[in-house]
mmCIF file of N, CA and C in Angstrom:
data_model
loop_
_atom_site.group_PDB
_atom_site.id
_atom_site.type_symbol
_atom_site.label_atom_id
_atom_site.label_comp_id
_atom_site.label_asym_id
_atom_site.label_seq_id
_atom_site.Cartn_x
_atom_site.Cartn_y
_atom_site.Cartn_z
ATOM 1 N N MET A 26 -1.726 141.272 -35.987
ATOM 2 C CA MET A 26 -1.483 139.902 -36.419
ATOM 3 C C MET A 26 -0.033 139.540 -36.113
ATOM 4 N N THR A 27 0.170 138.347 -35.657
ATOM 5 C CA THR A 27 1.532 137.851 -35.459
ATOM 6 C C THR A 27 1.728 136.632 -36.356
ATOM 7 N N ILE A 28 2.950 136.243 -36.486
ATOM 8 C CA ILE A 28 3.272 135.131 -37.370
ATOM 9 C C ILE A 28 2.757 133.818 -36.783
ATOM 10 N N ASN A 29 2.261 132.954 -37.655
ATOM 11 C CA ASN A 29 1.780 131.649 -37.202
ATOM 12 C C ASN A 29 2.658 130.536 -37.769
ATOM 13 N N THR A 30 2.414 129.335 -37.324
ATOM 14 C CA THR A 30 3.246 128.187 -37.713
ATOM 15 C C THR A 30 3.232 127.950 -39.222
ATOM 16 N N ASN A 31 2.086 128.095 -39.854
ATOM 17 C CA ASN A 31 2.004 127.891 -41.305
ATOM 18 C C ASN A 31 2.830 128.924 -42.060
ATOM 19 N N GLN A 32 2.830 130.159 -41.583
ATOM 20 C CA GLN A 32 3.626 131.198 -42.229
ATOM 21 C C GLN A 32 5.118 130.937 -42.041
ATOM 22 N N ILE A 33 5.497 130.463 -40.876
ATOM 23 C CA ILE A 33 6.904 130.113 -40.623
ATOM 24 C C ILE A 33 7.341 129.017 -41.594
ATOM 25 N N LYS A 34 6.511 127.990 -41.727
ATOM 26 C CA LYS A 34 6.831 126.895 -42.648
ATOM 27 C C LYS A 34 6.920 127.390 -44.087
ATOM 28 N N LEU A 35 6.016 128.294 -44.462
ATOM 29 C CA LEU A 35 6.011 128.833 -45.822
ATOM 30 C C LEU A 35 7.288 129.625 -46.100
ATOM 31 N N ILE A 36 7.682 130.478 -45.176
ATOM 32 C CA ILE A 36 8.914 131.260 -45.346
ATOM 33 C C ILE A 36 10.109 130.324 -45.511
ATOM 34 N N ASN A 37 10.202 129.321 -44.657
ATOM 35 C CA ASN A 37 11.317 128.372 -44.738
ATOM 36 C C ASN A 37 11.291 127.587 -46.042
ATOM 37 N N ARG A 38 10.097 127.231 -46.486
ATOM 38 C CA ARG A 38 9.966 126.456 -47.736
ATOM 39 C C ARG A 38 10.397 127.278 -48.951
ATOM 40 N N VAL A 39 9.954 128.518 -49.032
ATOM 41 C CA VAL A 39 10.314 129.376 -50.165
ATOM 42 C C VAL A 39 11.810 129.667 -50.149
ATOM 43 N N TYR A 40 12.329 130.026 -48.989
ATOM 44 C CA TYR A 40 13.773 130.304 -48.894
ATOM 45 C C TYR A 40 14.587 129.069 -49.279
ATOM 46 N N SER A 41 14.199 127.912 -48.780
ATOM 47 C CA SER A 41 14.934 126.679 -49.082
ATOM 48 C C SER A 41 14.897 126.344 -50.565
ATOM 49 N N ALA A 42 13.751 126.558 -51.206
ATOM 50 C CA ALA A 42 13.643 126.287 -52.646
ATOM 51 C C ALA A 42 14.592 127.187 -53.430
ATOM 52 N N LEU A 43 14.663 128.450 -53.045
ATOM 53 C CA LEU A 43 15.574 129.372 -53.724
ATOM 54 C C LEU A 43 17.033 129.039 -53.404
ATOM 55 N N ALA A 44 17.319 128.763 -52.141
ATOM 56 C CA ALA A 44 18.692 128.447 -51.746
ATOM 57 C C ALA A 44 19.196 127.192 -52.447
ATOM 58 N N TYR A 45 18.326 126.197 -52.600
ATOM 59 C CA TYR A 45 18.719 124.958 -53.268
ATOM 60 C C TYR A 45 19.197 125.241 -54.688
ATOM 61 N N ARG A 46 18.496 126.146 -55.378
ATOM 62 C CA ARG A 46 18.853 126.468 -56.763
ATOM 63 C C ARG A 46 20.021 127.458 -56.861
ATOM 64 N N LEU A 47 20.093 128.405 -55.937
ATOM 65 C CA LEU A 47 21.032 129.513 -56.097
ATOM 66 C C LEU A 47 22.322 129.360 -55.299
ATOM 67 N N ASP A 48 22.344 128.490 -54.307
ATOM 68 C CA ASP A 48 23.578 128.300 -53.542
ATOM 69 C C ASP A 48 24.514 127.306 -54.222
ATOM 70 N N ASN A 49 24.098 126.765 -55.321
ATOM 71 C CA ASN A 49 24.917 125.774 -56.021
ATOM 72 C C ASN A 49 25.330 126.274 -57.402
ATOM 73 N N LYS A 50 25.543 127.575 -57.502
ATOM 74 C CA LYS A 50 25.945 128.187 -58.767
ATOM 75 C C LYS A 50 27.397 128.608 -58.677
ATOM 76 N N GLY A 51 28.248 127.965 -59.433
ATOM 77 C CA GLY A 51 29.652 128.338 -59.402
ATOM 78 C C GLY A 51 30.247 128.153 -58.017
ATOM 79 N N ASN A 52 31.071 129.105 -57.620
ATOM 80 C CA ASN A 52 31.740 128.982 -56.321
ATOM 81 C C ASN A 52 31.150 129.925 -55.275
ATOM 82 N N ARG A 53 29.971 130.477 -55.540
ATOM 83 C CA ARG A 53 29.323 131.385 -54.582
ATOM 84 C C ARG A 53 28.011 130.806 -54.098
ATOM 85 N N ARG A 54 27.707 131.105 -52.879
ATOM 86 C CA ARG A 54 26.432 130.701 -52.277
ATOM 87 C C ARG A 54 25.577 131.954 -52.177
ATOM 88 N N TYR A 55 24.885 132.258 -53.275
ATOM 89 C CA TYR A 55 24.207 133.543 -53.410
ATOM 90 C C TYR A 55 23.142 133.789 -52.342
ATOM 91 N N MET A 56 22.270 132.835 -52.100
ATOM 92 C CA MET A 56 21.217 133.043 -51.101
ATOM 93 C C MET A 56 21.817 133.133 -49.703
ATOM 94 N N SER A 57 22.851 132.372 -49.443
ATOM 95 C CA SER A 57 23.498 132.436 -48.130
ATOM 96 C C SER A 57 24.145 133.802 -47.905
ATOM 97 N N GLU A 58 24.774 134.343 -48.939
ATOM 98 C CA GLU A 58 25.371 135.672 -48.824
ATOM 99 C C GLU A 58 24.298 136.731 -48.584
ATOM 100 N N LEU A 59 23.210 136.623 -49.321
ATOM 101 C CA LEU A 59 22.104 137.568 -49.164
ATOM 102 C C LEU A 59 21.480 137.430 -47.781
ATOM 103 N N PHE A 60 21.311 136.203 -47.328
ATOM 104 C CA PHE A 60 20.790 135.946 -45.987
ATOM 105 C C PHE A 60 21.673 136.609 -44.926
ATOM 106 N N ASP A 61 22.992 136.447 -45.056
ATOM 107 C CA ASP A 61 23.914 137.042 -44.085
ATOM 108 C C ASP A 61 23.778 138.565 -44.047
ATOM 109 N N MET A 62 23.627 139.184 -45.219
ATOM 110 C CA MET A 62 23.444 140.634 -45.276
ATOM 111 C C MET A 62 22.155 141.033 -44.560
ATOM 112 N N GLU A 63 21.072 140.338 -44.872
ATOM 113 C CA GLU A 63 19.781 140.676 -44.279
ATOM 114 C C GLU A 63 19.750 140.412 -42.775
ATOM 115 N N ARG A 64 20.423 139.350 -42.339
ATOM 116 C CA ARG A 64 20.486 139.076 -40.901
ATOM 117 C C ARG A 64 21.227 140.198 -40.177
ATOM 118 N N ASP A 65 22.302 140.701 -40.792
ATOM 119 C CA ASP A 65 23.030 141.823 -40.192
ATOM 120 C C ASP A 65 22.157 143.077 -40.140
ATOM 121 N N TYR A 66 21.408 143.343 -41.216
ATOM 122 C CA TYR A 66 20.491 144.490 -41.220
ATOM 123 C C TYR A 66 19.441 144.336 -40.119
ATOM 124 N N GLU A 67 18.915 143.122 -39.996
ATOM 125 C CA GLU A 67 17.870 142.865 -38.997
ATOM 126 C C GLU A 67 18.433 143.030 -37.578
ATOM 127 N N LYS A 68 19.650 142.574 -37.363
ATOM 128 C CA LYS A 68 20.276 142.711 -36.047
ATOM 129 C C LYS A 68 20.423 144.184 -35.673
ATOM 130 N N ARG A 69 20.888 145.001 -36.626
ATOM 131 C CA ARG A 69 21.027 146.435 -36.371
ATOM 132 C C ARG A 69 19.662 147.095 -36.171
ATOM 133 N N HIS A 70 18.679 146.672 -36.951
ATOM 134 C CA HIS A 70 17.328 147.217 -36.828
ATOM 135 C C HIS A 70 16.759 146.937 -35.439
ATOM 136 N N ARG A 71 16.908 145.718 -34.971
ATOM 137 C CA ARG A 71 16.370 145.354 -33.652
ATOM 138 C C ARG A 71 17.106 146.071 -32.528
ATOM 139 N N ALA A 72 18.404 146.254 -32.682
ATOM 140 C CA ALA A 72 19.162 146.990 -31.667
ATOM 141 C C ALA A 72 18.694 148.444 -31.626
ATOM 142 N N PHE A 73 18.383 149.007 -32.783
ATOM 143 C CA PHE A 73 17.933 150.396 -32.862
ATOM 144 C C PHE A 73 16.540 150.579 -32.271
ATOM 145 N N THR A 74 15.636 149.625 -32.526
ATOM 146 C CA THR A 74 14.261 149.777 -32.066
ATOM 147 C C THR A 74 14.109 149.477 -30.586
ATOM 148 N N GLY A 75 15.087 148.872 -29.992
ATOM 149 C CA GLY A 75 15.052 148.658 -28.550
ATOM 150 C C GLY A 75 14.160 147.516 -28.118
ATOM 151 N N ARG A 76 13.076 147.808 -27.450
ATOM 152 C CA ARG A 76 12.305 146.791 -26.750
ATOM 153 C C ARG A 76 11.129 146.234 -27.536
ATOM 154 N N GLN A 77 11.096 146.387 -28.816
ATOM 155 C CA GLN A 77 10.009 145.846 -29.639
ATOM 156 C C GLN A 77 9.923 144.331 -29.458
ATOM 157 N N ASN A 78 8.720 143.814 -29.320
ATOM 158 C CA ASN A 78 8.511 142.372 -29.184
ATOM 159 C C ASN A 78 8.286 141.774 -30.574
ATOM 160 N N TYR A 79 9.205 140.939 -31.026
ATOM 161 C CA TYR A 79 9.110 140.362 -32.355
ATOM 162 C C TYR A 79 8.438 138.991 -32.352
ATOM 163 N N GLY A 80 8.083 138.505 -31.195
ATOM 164 C CA GLY A 80 7.385 137.226 -31.107
ATOM 165 C C GLY A 80 8.204 136.109 -31.726
ATOM 166 N N LYS A 81 7.559 135.315 -32.565
ATOM 167 C CA LYS A 81 8.211 134.165 -33.205
ATOM 168 C C LYS A 81 9.015 134.545 -34.451
ATOM 169 N N LEU A 82 8.988 135.811 -34.821
ATOM 170 C CA LEU A 82 9.753 136.239 -35.990
ATOM 171 C C LEU A 82 11.197 136.485 -35.559
ATOM 172 N N THR A 83 11.982 135.418 -35.589
ATOM 173 C CA THR A 83 13.386 135.500 -35.193
ATOM 174 C C THR A 83 14.177 136.299 -36.226
ATOM 175 N N MET A 84 15.396 136.664 -35.870
ATOM 176 C CA MET A 84 16.241 137.381 -36.832
ATOM 177 C C MET A 84 16.492 136.533 -38.075
ATOM 178 N N ALA A 85 16.753 135.253 -37.871
ATOM 179 C CA ALA A 85 17.020 134.361 -39.004
ATOM 180 C C ALA A 85 15.783 134.224 -39.896
ATOM 181 N N LEU A 86 14.625 134.088 -39.289
ATOM 182 C CA LEU A 86 13.399 133.946 -40.066
ATOM 183 C C LEU A 86 13.101 135.231 -40.842
ATOM 184 N N ALA A 87 13.290 136.378 -40.198
ATOM 185 C CA ALA A 87 13.095 137.657 -40.883
ATOM 186 C C ALA A 87 14.071 137.790 -42.053
ATOM 187 N N ALA A 88 15.311 137.366 -41.858
ATOM 188 C CA ALA A 88 16.311 137.434 -42.927
ATOM 189 C C ALA A 88 15.937 136.516 -44.087
ATOM 190 N N ARG A 89 15.400 135.332 -43.794
ATOM 191 C CA ARG A 89 14.947 134.429 -44.865
ATOM 192 C C ARG A 89 13.797 135.058 -45.647
ATOM 193 N N LEU A 90 12.832 135.611 -44.915
ATOM 194 C CA LEU A 90 11.687 136.254 -45.549
ATOM 195 C C LEU A 90 12.129 137.370 -46.488
ATOM 196 N N ILE A 91 12.924 138.278 -45.974
ATOM 197 C CA ILE A 91 13.311 139.449 -46.757
ATOM 198 C C ILE A 91 14.228 139.070 -47.906
ATOM 199 N N SER A 92 15.144 138.136 -47.696
ATOM 200 C CA SER A 92 16.028 137.679 -48.773
ATOM 201 C C SER A 92 15.224 137.098 -49.926
ATOM 202 N N ALA A 93 14.308 136.208 -49.587
ATOM 203 C CA ALA A 93 13.491 135.574 -50.630
ATOM 204 C C ALA A 93 12.603 136.597 -51.329
ATOM 205 N N GLN A 94 12.009 137.518 -50.564
ATOM 206 C CA GLN A 94 11.169 138.552 -51.177
ATOM 207 C C GLN A 94 11.976 139.407 -52.142
ATOM 208 N N HIS A 95 13.175 139.799 -51.753
ATOM 209 C CA HIS A 95 14.004 140.636 -52.625
ATOM 210 C C HIS A 95 14.381 139.910 -53.920
ATOM 211 N N VAL A 96 14.710 138.630 -53.817
ATOM 212 C CA VAL A 96 15.082 137.876 -55.024
ATOM 213 C C VAL A 96 13.879 137.748 -55.959
ATOM 214 N N ILE A 97 12.732 137.421 -55.406
ATOM 215 C CA ILE A 97 11.519 137.288 -56.235
ATOM 216 C C ILE A 97 11.150 138.635 -56.841
ATOM 217 N N ASP A 98 11.207 139.699 -56.049
ATOM 218 C CA ASP A 98 10.917 141.039 -56.567
ATOM 219 C C ASP A 98 11.917 141.445 -57.637
ATOM 220 N N GLY A 99 13.150 140.944 -57.522
ATOM 221 C CA GLY A 99 14.190 141.271 -58.488
ATOM 222 C C GLY A 99 13.888 140.808 -59.895
ATOM 223 N N LEU A 100 12.971 139.870 -60.044
ATOM 224 C CA LEU A 100 12.579 139.428 -61.383
ATOM 225 C C LEU A 100 11.849 140.531 -62.148
ATOM 226 N N ASN A 101 11.189 141.421 -61.422
ATOM 227 C CA ASN A 101 10.367 142.450 -62.073
ATOM 228 C C ASN A 101 10.804 143.875 -61.778
ATOM 229 N N THR A 102 11.757 144.063 -60.888
ATOM 230 C CA THR A 102 12.188 145.404 -60.495
ATOM 231 C C THR A 102 13.524 145.707 -61.148
ATOM 232 N N ARG A 103 13.682 146.922 -61.610
ATOM 233 C CA ARG A 103 14.948 147.310 -62.230
ATOM 234 C C ARG A 103 15.488 148.572 -61.586
ATOM 235 N N TYR A 104 16.540 148.395 -60.807
ATOM 236 C CA TYR A 104 17.237 149.536 -60.231
ATOM 237 C C TYR A 104 18.395 149.901 -61.133
ATOM 238 N N THR A 105 18.804 151.154 -61.066
ATOM 239 C CA THR A 105 19.939 151.625 -61.858
ATOM 240 C C THR A 105 21.130 151.841 -60.927
ATOM 241 N N VAL A 106 22.259 152.128 -61.509
ATOM 242 C CA VAL A 106 23.441 152.435 -60.717
ATOM 243 C C VAL A 106 23.141 153.653 -59.833
ATOM 244 N N LYS A 107 22.425 154.605 -60.370
ATOM 245 C CA LYS A 107 22.054 155.806 -59.609
ATOM 246 C C LYS A 107 21.253 155.439 -58.359
ATOM 247 N N ASP A 108 20.382 154.450 -58.477
ATOM 248 C CA ASP A 108 19.555 154.012 -57.350
ATOM 249 C C ASP A 108 20.380 153.412 -56.211
ATOM 250 N N SER A 109 21.564 152.929 -56.512
ATOM 251 C CA SER A 109 22.357 152.226 -55.504
ATOM 252 C C SER A 109 22.758 153.123 -54.332
ATOM 253 N N LEU A 110 22.719 154.440 -54.523
ATOM 254 C CA LEU A 110 23.027 155.349 -53.417
ATOM 255 C C LEU A 110 21.921 155.387 -52.375
ATOM 256 N N HIS A 111 20.704 155.039 -52.782
ATOM 257 C CA HIS A 111 19.543 155.162 -51.897
ATOM 258 C C HIS A 111 18.823 153.837 -51.676
ATOM 259 N N THR A 112 19.474 152.751 -52.022
ATOM 260 C CA THR A 112 18.875 151.425 -51.911
ATOM 261 C C THR A 112 19.828 150.516 -51.148
ATOM 262 N N GLN A 113 19.272 149.652 -50.313
ATOM 263 C CA GLN A 113 20.123 148.721 -49.561
ATOM 264 C C GLN A 113 20.939 147.865 -50.526
ATOM 265 N N ASP A 114 22.157 147.570 -50.121
ATOM 266 C CA ASP A 114 23.034 146.729 -50.939
ATOM 267 C C ASP A 114 22.398 145.368 -51.215
ATOM 268 N N SER A 115 21.663 144.849 -50.246
ATOM 269 C CA SER A 115 21.047 143.531 -50.423
ATOM 270 C C SER A 115 19.992 143.543 -51.524
ATOM 271 N N VAL A 116 19.298 144.653 -51.691
ATOM 272 C CA VAL A 116 18.283 144.762 -52.745
ATOM 273 C C VAL A 116 18.963 144.760 -54.114
ATOM 274 N N ILE A 117 20.071 145.490 -54.230
ATOM 275 C CA ILE A 117 20.828 145.523 -55.483
ATOM 276 C C ILE A 117 21.388 144.130 -55.783
ATOM 277 N N MET A 118 21.916 143.464 -54.753
ATOM 278 C CA MET A 118 22.439 142.112 -54.940
ATOM 279 C C MET A 118 21.326 141.155 -55.370
ATOM 280 N N ALA A 119 20.159 141.270 -54.738
ATOM 281 C CA ALA A 119 19.042 140.395 -55.093
ATOM 282 C C ALA A 119 18.628 140.602 -56.535
ATOM 283 N N GLN A 120 18.620 141.853 -56.995
ATOM 284 C CA GLN A 120 18.286 142.103 -58.394
ATOM 285 C C GLN A 120 19.339 141.503 -59.314
ATOM 286 N N ALA A 121 20.599 141.617 -58.941
ATOM 287 C CA ALA A 121 21.668 141.025 -59.748
ATOM 288 C C ALA A 121 21.506 139.503 -59.821
ATOM 289 N N ILE A 122 21.156 138.891 -58.699
ATOM 290 C CA ILE A 122 20.905 137.447 -58.688
ATOM 291 C C ILE A 122 19.752 137.116 -59.625
ATOM 292 N N ALA A 123 18.678 137.888 -59.531
ATOM 293 C CA ALA A 123 17.495 137.637 -60.367
ATOM 294 C C ALA A 123 17.805 137.823 -61.846
ATOM 295 N N GLU A 124 18.608 138.814 -62.180
ATOM 296 C CA GLU A 124 18.951 139.052 -63.588
ATOM 297 C C GLU A 124 19.859 137.959 -64.136
ATOM 298 N N ASN A 125 20.724 137.412 -63.283
ATOM 299 C CA ASN A 125 21.646 136.375 -63.732
ATOM 300 C C ASN A 125 21.051 134.973 -63.727
ATOM 301 N N PHE A 126 20.077 134.732 -62.857
ATOM 302 C CA PHE A 126 19.536 133.385 -62.698
ATOM 303 C C PHE A 126 18.000 133.348 -62.704
ATOM 304 N N PRO A 127 17.358 133.963 -63.689
ATOM 305 C CA PRO A 127 15.889 133.974 -63.691
ATOM 306 C C PRO A 127 15.284 132.578 -63.842
ATOM 307 N N ASP A 128 15.926 131.725 -64.618
ATOM 308 C CA ASP A 128 15.393 130.371 -64.822
ATOM 309 C C ASP A 128 15.426 129.572 -63.525
ATOM 310 N N GLU A 129 16.501 129.711 -62.761
ATOM 311 C CA GLU A 129 16.612 128.982 -61.498
ATOM 312 C C GLU A 129 15.564 129.466 -60.486
ATOM 313 N N ILE A 130 15.318 130.758 -60.475
ATOM 314 C CA ILE A 130 14.304 131.307 -59.572
ATOM 315 C C ILE A 130 12.925 130.819 -59.975
ATOM 316 N N THR A 131 12.654 130.825 -61.275
ATOM 317 C CA THR A 131 11.369 130.337 -61.780
ATOM 318 C C THR A 131 11.189 128.860 -61.448
ATOM 319 N N GLU A 132 12.248 128.065 -61.591
ATOM 320 C CA GLU A 132 12.177 126.646 -61.234
ATOM 321 C C GLU A 132 11.876 126.467 -59.748
ATOM 322 N N ALA A 133 12.512 127.285 -58.918
ATOM 323 C CA ALA A 133 12.261 127.204 -57.469
ATOM 324 C C ALA A 133 10.805 127.535 -57.165
ATOM 325 N N LEU A 134 10.267 128.551 -57.811
ATOM 326 C CA LEU A 134 8.870 128.924 -57.595
ATOM 327 C C LEU A 134 7.921 127.874 -58.150
ATOM 328 N N ASP A 135 8.341 127.198 -59.217
ATOM 329 C CA ASP A 135 7.517 126.126 -59.791
ATOM 330 C C ASP A 135 7.394 124.939 -58.840
ATOM 331 N N ASP A 136 8.346 124.793 -57.920
ATOM 332 C CA ASP A 136 8.280 123.726 -56.917
ATOM 333 C C ASP A 136 7.175 123.969 -55.890
ATOM 334 N N LEU A 137 6.705 125.210 -55.841
ATOM 335 C CA LEU A 137 5.668 125.601 -54.887
ATOM 336 C C LEU A 137 4.322 125.654 -55.598
ATOM 337 N N SER A 138 3.260 125.565 -54.825
ATOM 338 C CA SER A 138 1.938 125.728 -55.425
ATOM 339 C C SER A 138 1.699 127.213 -55.677
ATOM 340 N N LEU A 139 0.771 127.508 -56.572
ATOM 341 C CA LEU A 139 0.422 128.893 -56.866
ATOM 342 C C LEU A 139 -0.098 129.599 -55.612
ATOM 343 N N VAL A 140 -0.855 128.876 -54.802
ATOM 344 C CA VAL A 140 -1.383 129.431 -53.553
ATOM 345 C C VAL A 140 -0.235 129.811 -52.624
ATOM 346 N N GLU A 141 0.780 128.955 -52.518
ATOM 347 C CA GLU A 141 1.930 129.250 -51.659
ATOM 348 C C GLU A 141 2.667 130.500 -52.128
ATOM 349 N N VAL A 142 2.832 130.622 -53.440
ATOM 350 C CA VAL A 142 3.525 131.795 -53.978
ATOM 351 C C VAL A 142 2.746 133.063 -53.646
ATOM 352 N N TYR A 143 1.439 133.045 -53.864
ATOM 353 C CA TYR A 143 0.611 134.222 -53.550
ATOM 354 C C TYR A 143 0.607 134.521 -52.054
ATOM 355 N N GLU A 144 0.513 133.491 -51.233
ATOM 356 C CA GLU A 144 0.538 133.703 -49.785
ATOM 357 C C GLU A 144 1.878 134.282 -49.349
ATOM 358 N N PHE A 145 2.960 133.797 -49.951
ATOM 359 C CA PHE A 145 4.282 134.316 -49.601
ATOM 360 C C PHE A 145 4.410 135.779 -50.008
ATOM 361 N N LYS A 146 3.977 136.094 -51.222
ATOM 362 C CA LYS A 146 4.071 137.481 -51.692
ATOM 363 C C LYS A 146 3.234 138.429 -50.836
ATOM 364 N N ALA A 147 2.194 137.910 -50.206
ATOM 365 C CA ALA A 147 1.317 138.745 -49.380
ATOM 366 C C ALA A 147 1.875 138.988 -47.974
ATOM 367 N N LEU A 148 2.910 138.256 -47.580
ATOM 368 C CA LEU A 148 3.475 138.428 -46.239
ATOM 369 C C LEU A 148 4.137 139.796 -46.127
ATOM 370 N N ALA A 149 3.844 140.474 -45.042
ATOM 371 C CA ALA A 149 4.436 141.789 -44.781
ATOM 372 C C ALA A 149 5.115 141.747 -43.418
ATOM 373 N N TYR A 150 6.364 142.118 -43.401
ATOM 374 C CA TYR A 150 7.181 142.083 -42.176
ATOM 375 C C TYR A 150 6.454 142.733 -41.004
ATOM 376 N N HIS A 151 5.943 143.930 -41.213
ATOM 377 C CA HIS A 151 5.338 144.679 -40.104
ATOM 378 C C HIS A 151 4.078 144.013 -39.555
ATOM 379 N N GLU A 152 3.470 143.139 -40.338
ATOM 380 C CA GLU A 152 2.280 142.432 -39.844
ATOM 381 C C GLU A 152 2.636 141.139 -39.096
ATOM 382 N N LEU A 153 3.883 140.714 -39.193
ATOM 383 C CA LEU A 153 4.290 139.443 -38.592
ATOM 384 C C LEU A 153 4.883 139.604 -37.204
ATOM 385 N N ILE A 154 5.115 140.828 -36.785
ATOM 386 C CA ILE A 154 5.667 141.057 -35.459
ATOM 387 C C ILE A 154 4.538 141.366 -34.471
ATOM 388 N N GLU A 155 4.820 141.174 -33.204
ATOM 389 C CA GLU A 155 3.839 141.525 -32.180
ATOM 390 C C GLU A 155 3.843 143.032 -32.028
ATOM 391 N N SER A 156 2.684 143.630 -31.969
ATOM 392 C CA SER A 156 2.597 145.084 -31.994
ATOM 393 C C SER A 156 2.877 145.766 -30.664
ATOM 394 N N GLU A 157 2.641 145.078 -29.553
ATOM 395 C CA GLU A 157 2.881 145.738 -28.282
ATOM 396 C C GLU A 157 4.329 145.585 -27.831
ATOM 397 N N ALA A 158 4.823 146.571 -27.128
ATOM 398 C CA ALA A 158 6.217 146.543 -26.654
ATOM 399 C C ALA A 158 6.351 145.532 -25.514
ATOM 400 N N ALA A 159 7.555 144.973 -25.387
ATOM 401 C CA ALA A 159 7.809 143.967 -24.344
ATOM 402 C C ALA A 159 7.908 144.603 -22.984
#
């Protein structure tokens, strides 16, 4: 399976809803910072994998997907300081965002339909890329 237009729109919609709520908190742009981290991870990942064909799943789109997934997962996941040695910094940051701003995240999700939330949660990175090498 590769990513389709509806999935692209869904990823952008969920990320935008979260960014609208979380990039306007104090003097930090939390979703933008998380996005930048994930984009850097994705860039290194793609350089490491070499010739993998990612199709329409651009680095920016992958970073939006993973950033939003981590923030939403952060509402229910609890990592400890000990876990930080074996967990990506972006995951720890996403949990910190979720712990500090649960109401804003819930409001962002409330802007979406229940079907959209379930469809978004069901998206898996490895299923959105083209499986054959370029």
